[in-house]
């Protein structure tokens, strides 16, 4: 079988795509897989590093605030549609899978016009524009949240959950050992803040002020600043005992095992990981995303008492009090963890592969 997987732009799109590809290869090692992404975005590095071939399209996202700036975007879209057609002719896929992001638009549109079956994987609780446009002609739409028939034809929706990185689920060390491996005292509760690979200014500014009060409350802090803020955050943590600031964390499997409280953005992949590992979380949705989808992702948990949410604009004032409140209330932490775990959908990658096989056989 030949499978084309298209999408990307952020880790939230790339990690599910790679999980689907890995599940396909587990099912049949002879499956041919080709990724199609956006030129100059992170998938052009991450996908080859995972052992898969990728073709880049010159596609770019639409600028919603200054419409006149979309003239070159339209030209890139035209070029991308032409290149997508060539990819189809050369690779001849049996099915095209779209994981969202503007990179998947031209590829799946061309596949649908060519009569090739398509499957969409929508990670968020609020559907992206590209997936909404592709939904009508898709063979199946795999989702992770209830009430997605607001955006998609109900008869095409399959509740699979979002695929997550297998190492996060397979981490076998104890909580205490995970803390030791990360460099922390296993007797102290650990607060982890993750703001993304580039970093989040509001979250980092909030942690600068919250760091010492959280440490004084008896916790340790692992602070992932992102590379854009690495130096200033390292300076803020220098000399503070039981605190580590780092631009990037490679062992997220250890982090999820060790953390007593996770402070994070509310991207779809992160939400799914929180649910599957069952961890108390404070979510600070990014305000700089399409359709405000991170806030809607976070609210899906908040409404079930499965997480705490702080708006980005309020995190500077509220981060320390909310973290300390959770540190002081183990019952609340346990409740959030149990409720989050109850929302988790396991084996999403295998369920999606089952549907891929079904569509190809049809």
Coordinates of C-alpha atoms in Angstrom, one line a residue:
X1 CA 0.0 0.0 0.0
X2 CA 1.1 3.5 -0.8
X3 CA 0.1 6.2 1.7
X4 CA 0.6 9.9 1.4
X5 CA 0.5 11.9 4.6
X6 CA 0.2 15.7 4.3
X7 CA 0.2 18.6 6.8
X8 CA 2.4 20.2 9.4
X9 CA 3.7 23.6 10.4
X10 CA 3.9 22.8 14.1
X11 CA 4.8 19.9 16.3
X12 CA 1.1 19.5 17.0
X13 CA 0.6 18.4 13.5
X14 CA 3.9 16.6 12.9
X15 CA 3.8 14.2 15.9
X16 CA 0.4 12.7 15.1
X17 CA 1.5 12.3 11.5
X18 CA 4.6 10.4 12.5
X19 CA 2.6 8.3 14.9
X20 CA 0.2 7.3 12.1
X21 CA 3.2 6.5 9.8
X22 CA 4.8 4.4 12.5
X23 CA 1.5 2.5 13.1
X24 CA 1.3 1.8 9.3
X25 CA 4.8 0.4 9.3
X26 CA 4.1 -1.8 12.3
X27 CA 1.0 -3.2 10.5
X28 CA 3.0 -3.8 7.3
X29 CA 6.7 -2.9 7.1
X30 CA 6.4 -2.8 3.2
X31 CA 4.0 0.1 3.3
X32 CA 5.3 3.0 1.2
X33 CA 4.9 6.3 2.9
X34 CA 5.5 9.8 1.5
X35 CA 5.1 13.0 3.6
X36 CA 4.2 16.3 2.0
X37 CA 4.7 19.4 4.1
X38 CA 5.4 23.1 3.9
X39 CA 8.8 24.4 2.8
X40 CA 11.0 25.9 5.5
X41 CA 8.8 24.6 8.4
X42 CA 9.8 22.2 11.1
X43 CA 8.5 19.1 9.4
X44 CA 11.2 19.4 6.7
X45 CA 13.7 18.4 9.5
X46 CA 11.6 16.3 11.9
X47 CA 10.2 13.9 9.3
X48 CA 13.6 12.9 7.7
X49 CA 15.0 12.6 11.2
X50 CA 12.3 10.0 11.9
X51 CA 13.3 8.0 8.8
X52 CA 10.7 9.1 6.2
X53 CA 10.8 10.9 2.9
X54 CA 9.2 14.3 2.6
X55 CA 8.4 16.7 -0.2
X56 CA 8.0 20.4 0.6
X57 CA 5.3 22.7 -1.0
X58 CA 5.8 26.5 -1.2
X59 CA 2.5 27.0 0.5
X60 CA 1.9 29.7 3.1
X61 CA -0.9 30.6 5.5
X62 CA -3.4 33.4 4.7
X63 CA -2.9 36.7 6.5
X64 CA -6.2 37.5 8.1
X65 CA -5.5 41.0 9.3
X66 CA -3.9 42.6 6.2
X67 CA -5.7 41.2 3.2
X68 CA -3.4 42.9 0.6
X69 CA -0.5 40.8 1.9
X70 CA -2.2 37.7 0.5
X71 CA -1.3 38.3 -3.1
X72 CA 2.0 36.4 -2.8
X73 CA 0.2 33.8 -0.7
X74 CA -2.2 33.1 -3.6
X75 CA 0.8 32.7 -6.0
X76 CA 2.4 30.2 -3.6
X77 CA -0.9 28.4 -3.4
X78 CA -1.1 28.1 -7.2
X79 CA 2.5 26.8 -7.3
X80 CA 1.7 24.3 -4.5
X81 CA -1.3 23.0 -6.4
X82 CA 0.8 22.3 -9.4
X83 CA 3.5 20.6 -7.4
X84 CA 0.9 18.6 -5.5
X85 CA -0.4 17.3 -8.9
X86 CA 3.1 16.2 -9.8
X87 CA 3.5 14.4 -6.5
X88 CA 0.3 12.4 -7.1
X89 CA 1.3 11.5 -10.6
X90 CA 4.8 10.3 -9.5
X91 CA 3.9 8.6 -6.2
X92 CA 0.4 7.2 -7.1
X93 CA -0.9 6.8 -3.6
X94 CA -3.7 4.5 -2.6
X95 CA -4.9 7.0 0.0
X96 CA -4.0 10.5 1.2
X97 CA -4.1 11.4 4.9
X98 CA -4.4 15.0 6.0
X99 CA -3.3 16.0 9.6
X100 CA -4.3 19.6 9.3
X101 CA -2.4 22.9 8.8
X102 CA -2.3 24.8 5.5
X103 CA 0.2 22.4 4.1
X104 CA -2.4 19.7 3.8
X105 CA -4.8 21.8 1.7
X106 CA -3.4 21.6 -1.8
X107 CA -2.3 18.0 -1.5
X108 CA -5.7 16.6 -0.3
X109 CA -7.6 18.9 -2.7
X110 CA -5.7 17.4 -5.6
X111 CA -6.1 13.9 -4.3
X112 CA -9.9 14.4 -4.0
X113 CA -10.1 15.7 -7.5
X114 CA -8.2 12.7 -8.7
X115 CA -10.6 10.3 -7.0
X116 CA -8.1 9.1 -4.5
X117 CA -9.7 8.3 -1.1
X118 CA -8.8 10.8 1.7
X119 CA -8.8 10.7 5.5
X120 CA -8.7 13.8 7.7
X121 CA -7.3 13.8 11.2
X122 CA -8.5 16.8 13.2
X123 CA -6.7 17.2 16.5
X124 CA -8.5 20.2 18.0
X125 CA -11.9 20.7 19.5
X126 CA -12.5 23.6 17.1
X127 CA -11.9 22.5 13.5
X128 CA -9.3 24.2 11.3
X129 CA -10.2 26.0 8.2
X130 CA -8.3 23.6 5.9
X131 CA -10.0 20.5 7.3
X132 CA -13.5 22.2 7.2
X133 CA -12.9 22.9 3.4
X134 CA -11.8 19.3 2.8
X135 CA -14.4 17.5 4.9
X136 CA -17.2 17.3 2.3
X137 CA -15.3 14.9 0.0
X138 CA -13.3 13.1 2.7
X139 CA -13.9 9.4 3.2
X140 CA -13.5 9.7 7.0
X141 CA -12.7 12.3 9.6
X142 CA -11.0 11.2 12.8
X143 CA -11.5 13.4 15.8
X144 CA -10.6 13.6 19.5
X145 CA -13.5 15.6 20.9
X146 CA -17.3 15.4 21.2
X147 CA -19.7 17.7 19.2
X148 CA -17.5 17.8 16.1
X149 CA -20.6 17.5 13.9
X150 CA -20.7 21.3 14.3
X151 CA -18.0 21.3 11.6
X152 CA -18.1 18.0 9.8
X153 CA -20.8 15.6 8.3
X154 CA -21.8 13.4 11.3
X155 CA -21.8 10.2 9.2
X156 CA -18.0 10.6 8.4
X157 CA -16.8 11.3 12.0
X158 CA -14.9 8.6 13.9
X159 CA -13.9 9.2 17.5
X160 CA -10.3 8.0 17.6
X161 CA -8.5 10.5 19.8
X162 CA -5.1 12.0 18.9
X163 CA -2.0 9.8 18.3
X164 CA 0.7 10.6 20.8
X165 CA 4.4 9.8 21.0
X166 CA 4.8 6.1 22.1
X167 CA 7.8 6.9 24.4
X168 CA 5.5 9.0 26.6
X169 CA 3.2 6.0 27.2
X170 CA 5.9 3.4 27.5
X171 CA 8.1 5.1 30.1
X172 CA 8.6 2.4 32.8
X173 CA 10.6 4.3 35.5
X174 CA 9.1 5.3 38.8
X175 CA 8.2 8.9 39.6
X176 CA 11.1 9.2 42.0
X177 CA 13.6 7.8 39.5
X178 CA 12.3 10.1 36.8
X179 CA 12.9 13.1 39.1
X180 CA 16.4 11.9 39.8
X181 CA 17.2 11.5 36.1
X182 CA 16.0 15.1 35.5
X183 CA 18.2 16.3 38.3
X184 CA 15.7 17.0 41.1
X185 CA 15.2 15.9 44.7
X186 CA 12.6 13.1 44.5
X187 CA 11.2 14.2 47.9
X188 CA 10.0 17.5 46.6
X189 CA 7.0 18.0 44.3
X190 CA 8.0 19.0 40.8
X191 CA 6.3 21.8 38.8
X192 CA 7.1 21.7 35.1
X193 CA 6.4 24.6 32.7
X194 CA 6.5 24.0 29.0
X195 CA 6.0 26.9 26.6
X196 CA 6.9 25.3 23.3
X197 CA 10.1 25.0 21.3
X198 CA 10.4 28.7 20.6
X199 CA 9.0 29.8 23.9
X200 CA 6.0 31.9 25.1
X201 CA 6.8 35.4 26.3
X202 CA 3.9 35.8 28.7
X203 CA 4.5 32.4 30.3
X204 CA 8.2 33.1 30.7
X205 CA 7.6 36.6 32.2
X206 CA 5.1 35.0 34.6
X207 CA 7.6 32.3 35.7
X208 CA 10.2 34.9 36.4
X209 CA 8.0 36.3 39.1
X210 CA 6.5 33.0 40.2
X211 CA 9.7 31.0 40.5
X212 CA 10.8 32.0 44.0
X213 CA 7.3 31.8 45.6
X214 CA 6.8 28.3 44.1
X215 CA 10.3 27.2 45.4
X216 CA 9.4 28.7 48.8
X217 CA 6.2 26.7 48.8
X218 CA 8.4 23.5 48.9
X219 CA 8.4 22.6 45.2
X220 CA 11.1 22.2 42.5
X221 CA 10.7 23.8 39.1
X222 CA 11.7 22.6 35.6
X223 CA 11.3 25.6 33.3
X224 CA 11.4 25.0 29.5
X225 CA 11.9 28.6 28.2
X226 CA 12.1 27.9 24.5
X227 CA 15.2 29.0 22.5
X228 CA 14.0 32.6 21.9
X229 CA 14.1 33.3 25.6
X230 CA 16.9 30.9 26.8
X231 CA 19.4 33.4 28.0
X232 CA 17.1 35.7 30.0
X233 CA 15.3 32.7 31.6
X234 CA 18.6 31.0 32.5
X235 CA 19.7 34.3 34.2
X236 CA 16.4 34.4 36.2
X237 CA 16.9 30.9 37.5
X238 CA 20.6 31.2 38.1
X239 CA 21.4 30.7 41.8
X240 CA 17.9 29.5 42.7
X241 CA 18.1 26.1 44.4
X242 CA 15.8 23.4 43.1
X243 CA 15.2 25.2 39.8
X244 CA 16.4 24.4 36.3
X245 CA 15.7 26.6 33.2
X246 CA 16.5 25.0 29.9
X247 CA 15.6 26.0 26.3
X248 CA 14.4 22.5 25.3
X249 CA 13.5 19.2 27.0
X250 CA 14.2 16.1 25.0
X251 CA 12.9 13.5 27.5
X252 CA 9.3 14.5 27.7
X253 CA 8.6 10.9 28.8
X254 CA 10.5 11.5 32.0
X255 CA 8.8 14.9 32.4
X256 CA 5.3 13.4 32.3
X257 CA 6.3 10.7 34.8
X258 CA 8.1 13.1 37.2
X259 CA 5.8 16.1 37.2
X260 CA 3.3 16.7 40.0
X261 CA 1.9 19.8 38.2
X262 CA 2.3 20.6 34.5
X263 CA 1.9 24.2 33.3
X264 CA 1.5 24.3 29.5
X265 CA 0.0 25.8 26.4
X266 CA -3.2 24.0 25.2
X267 CA -2.2 22.5 21.9
X268 CA -4.0 19.4 20.8
X269 CA -1.1 17.0 21.2
X270 CA -0.3 18.3 24.6
X271 CA -3.9 18.0 25.7
X272 CA -4.0 14.4 24.5
X273 CA -0.8 13.6 26.3
X274 CA -2.1 15.1 29.6
X275 CA -5.2 12.9 29.2
X276 CA -3.4 9.7 28.4
X277 CA -0.9 10.0 31.3
X278 CA -3.4 11.5 33.7
X279 CA -1.6 14.5 35.1
X280 CA -2.8 17.7 36.9
X281 CA -2.4 20.6 34.5
X282 CA -2.6 24.4 34.4
X283 CA -3.4 25.4 30.8
X284 CA -2.5 28.8 29.4
X285 CA -3.9 28.9 25.9
X286 CA -1.9 30.8 23.3
X287 CA -3.9 33.8 22.0
X288 CA -1.9 33.7 18.7
X289 CA -3.6 30.7 17.0
X290 CA -6.3 30.4 14.4
X291 CA -10.0 30.5 15.7
X292 CA -8.7 30.8 19.3
X293 CA -8.7 27.0 19.2
X294 CA -6.3 26.5 22.2
X295 CA -8.8 28.2 24.5
X296 CA -11.5 25.9 23.2
X297 CA -9.2 22.9 23.7
X298 CA -8.6 23.9 27.3
X299 CA -12.3 24.6 28.0
X300 CA -13.1 21.0 27.0
X301 CA -11.1 19.9 30.0
X302 CA -12.1 22.7 32.4
X303 CA -15.8 21.9 31.8
X304 CA -15.1 18.4 33.1
X305 CA -12.9 19.5 36.1
X306 CA -9.9 17.9 34.4
X307 CA -7.6 21.0 34.2
X308 CA -7.2 24.6 35.4
X309 CA -7.1 27.4 32.8
X310 CA -5.4 30.8 33.1
X311 CA -5.9 33.3 30.2
X312 CA -2.6 34.4 28.7
X313 CA -3.2 38.0 29.7
X314 CA -3.7 37.0 33.3
X315 CA -0.8 34.5 33.8
X316 CA 1.6 37.0 35.2
X317 CA -0.7 37.7 38.2
X318 CA -2.2 34.3 38.6
X319 CA 0.5 31.7 37.9
X320 CA 2.1 31.6 41.4
X321 CA -1.2 31.6 43.3
X322 CA -2.7 28.8 41.1
X323 CA 0.4 26.6 41.3
X324 CA 0.6 27.1 45.1
X325 CA -3.1 26.4 45.5
X326 CA -2.6 23.0 43.7
X327 CA 0.5 22.2 45.7
X328 CA -1.5 22.7 48.9
X329 CA -4.5 20.6 47.7
X330 CA -3.5 17.1 46.9
X331 CA -7.2 16.1 46.6
X332 CA -7.7 18.6 43.9
X333 CA -4.6 17.5 42.1
X334 CA -5.8 13.9 42.2
X335 CA -9.3 14.9 41.0
X336 CA -7.9 16.8 38.0
X337 CA -5.6 13.8 37.1
X338 CA -8.4 11.2 37.4
X339 CA -10.8 13.4 35.3
X340 CA -8.2 14.0 32.7
X341 CA -7.4 10.3 32.4
X342 CA -11.1 9.5 32.0
X343 CA -11.1 11.6 28.8
X344 CA -8.1 9.9 27.3
X345 CA -8.6 7.8 24.1
X346 CA -6.0 5.0 23.7
X347 CA -4.6 3.4 20.6
X348 CA -5.6 6.4 18.3
X349 CA -2.9 5.6 15.8
X350 CA -4.2 2.0 15.4
X351 CA -7.8 3.1 15.1
X352 CA -6.8 5.5 12.3
X353 CA -4.8 2.8 10.5
X354 CA -7.9 0.5 10.7
X355 CA -9.9 3.2 8.9
X356 CA -7.1 3.8 6.3
X357 CA -7.3 0.1 5.4
X358 CA -11.0 0.1 5.3
X359 CA -11.1 3.1 2.9
X360 CA -8.5 1.6 0.6
X361 CA -10.4 -1.7 0.4
X362 CA -13.5 0.1 -0.5

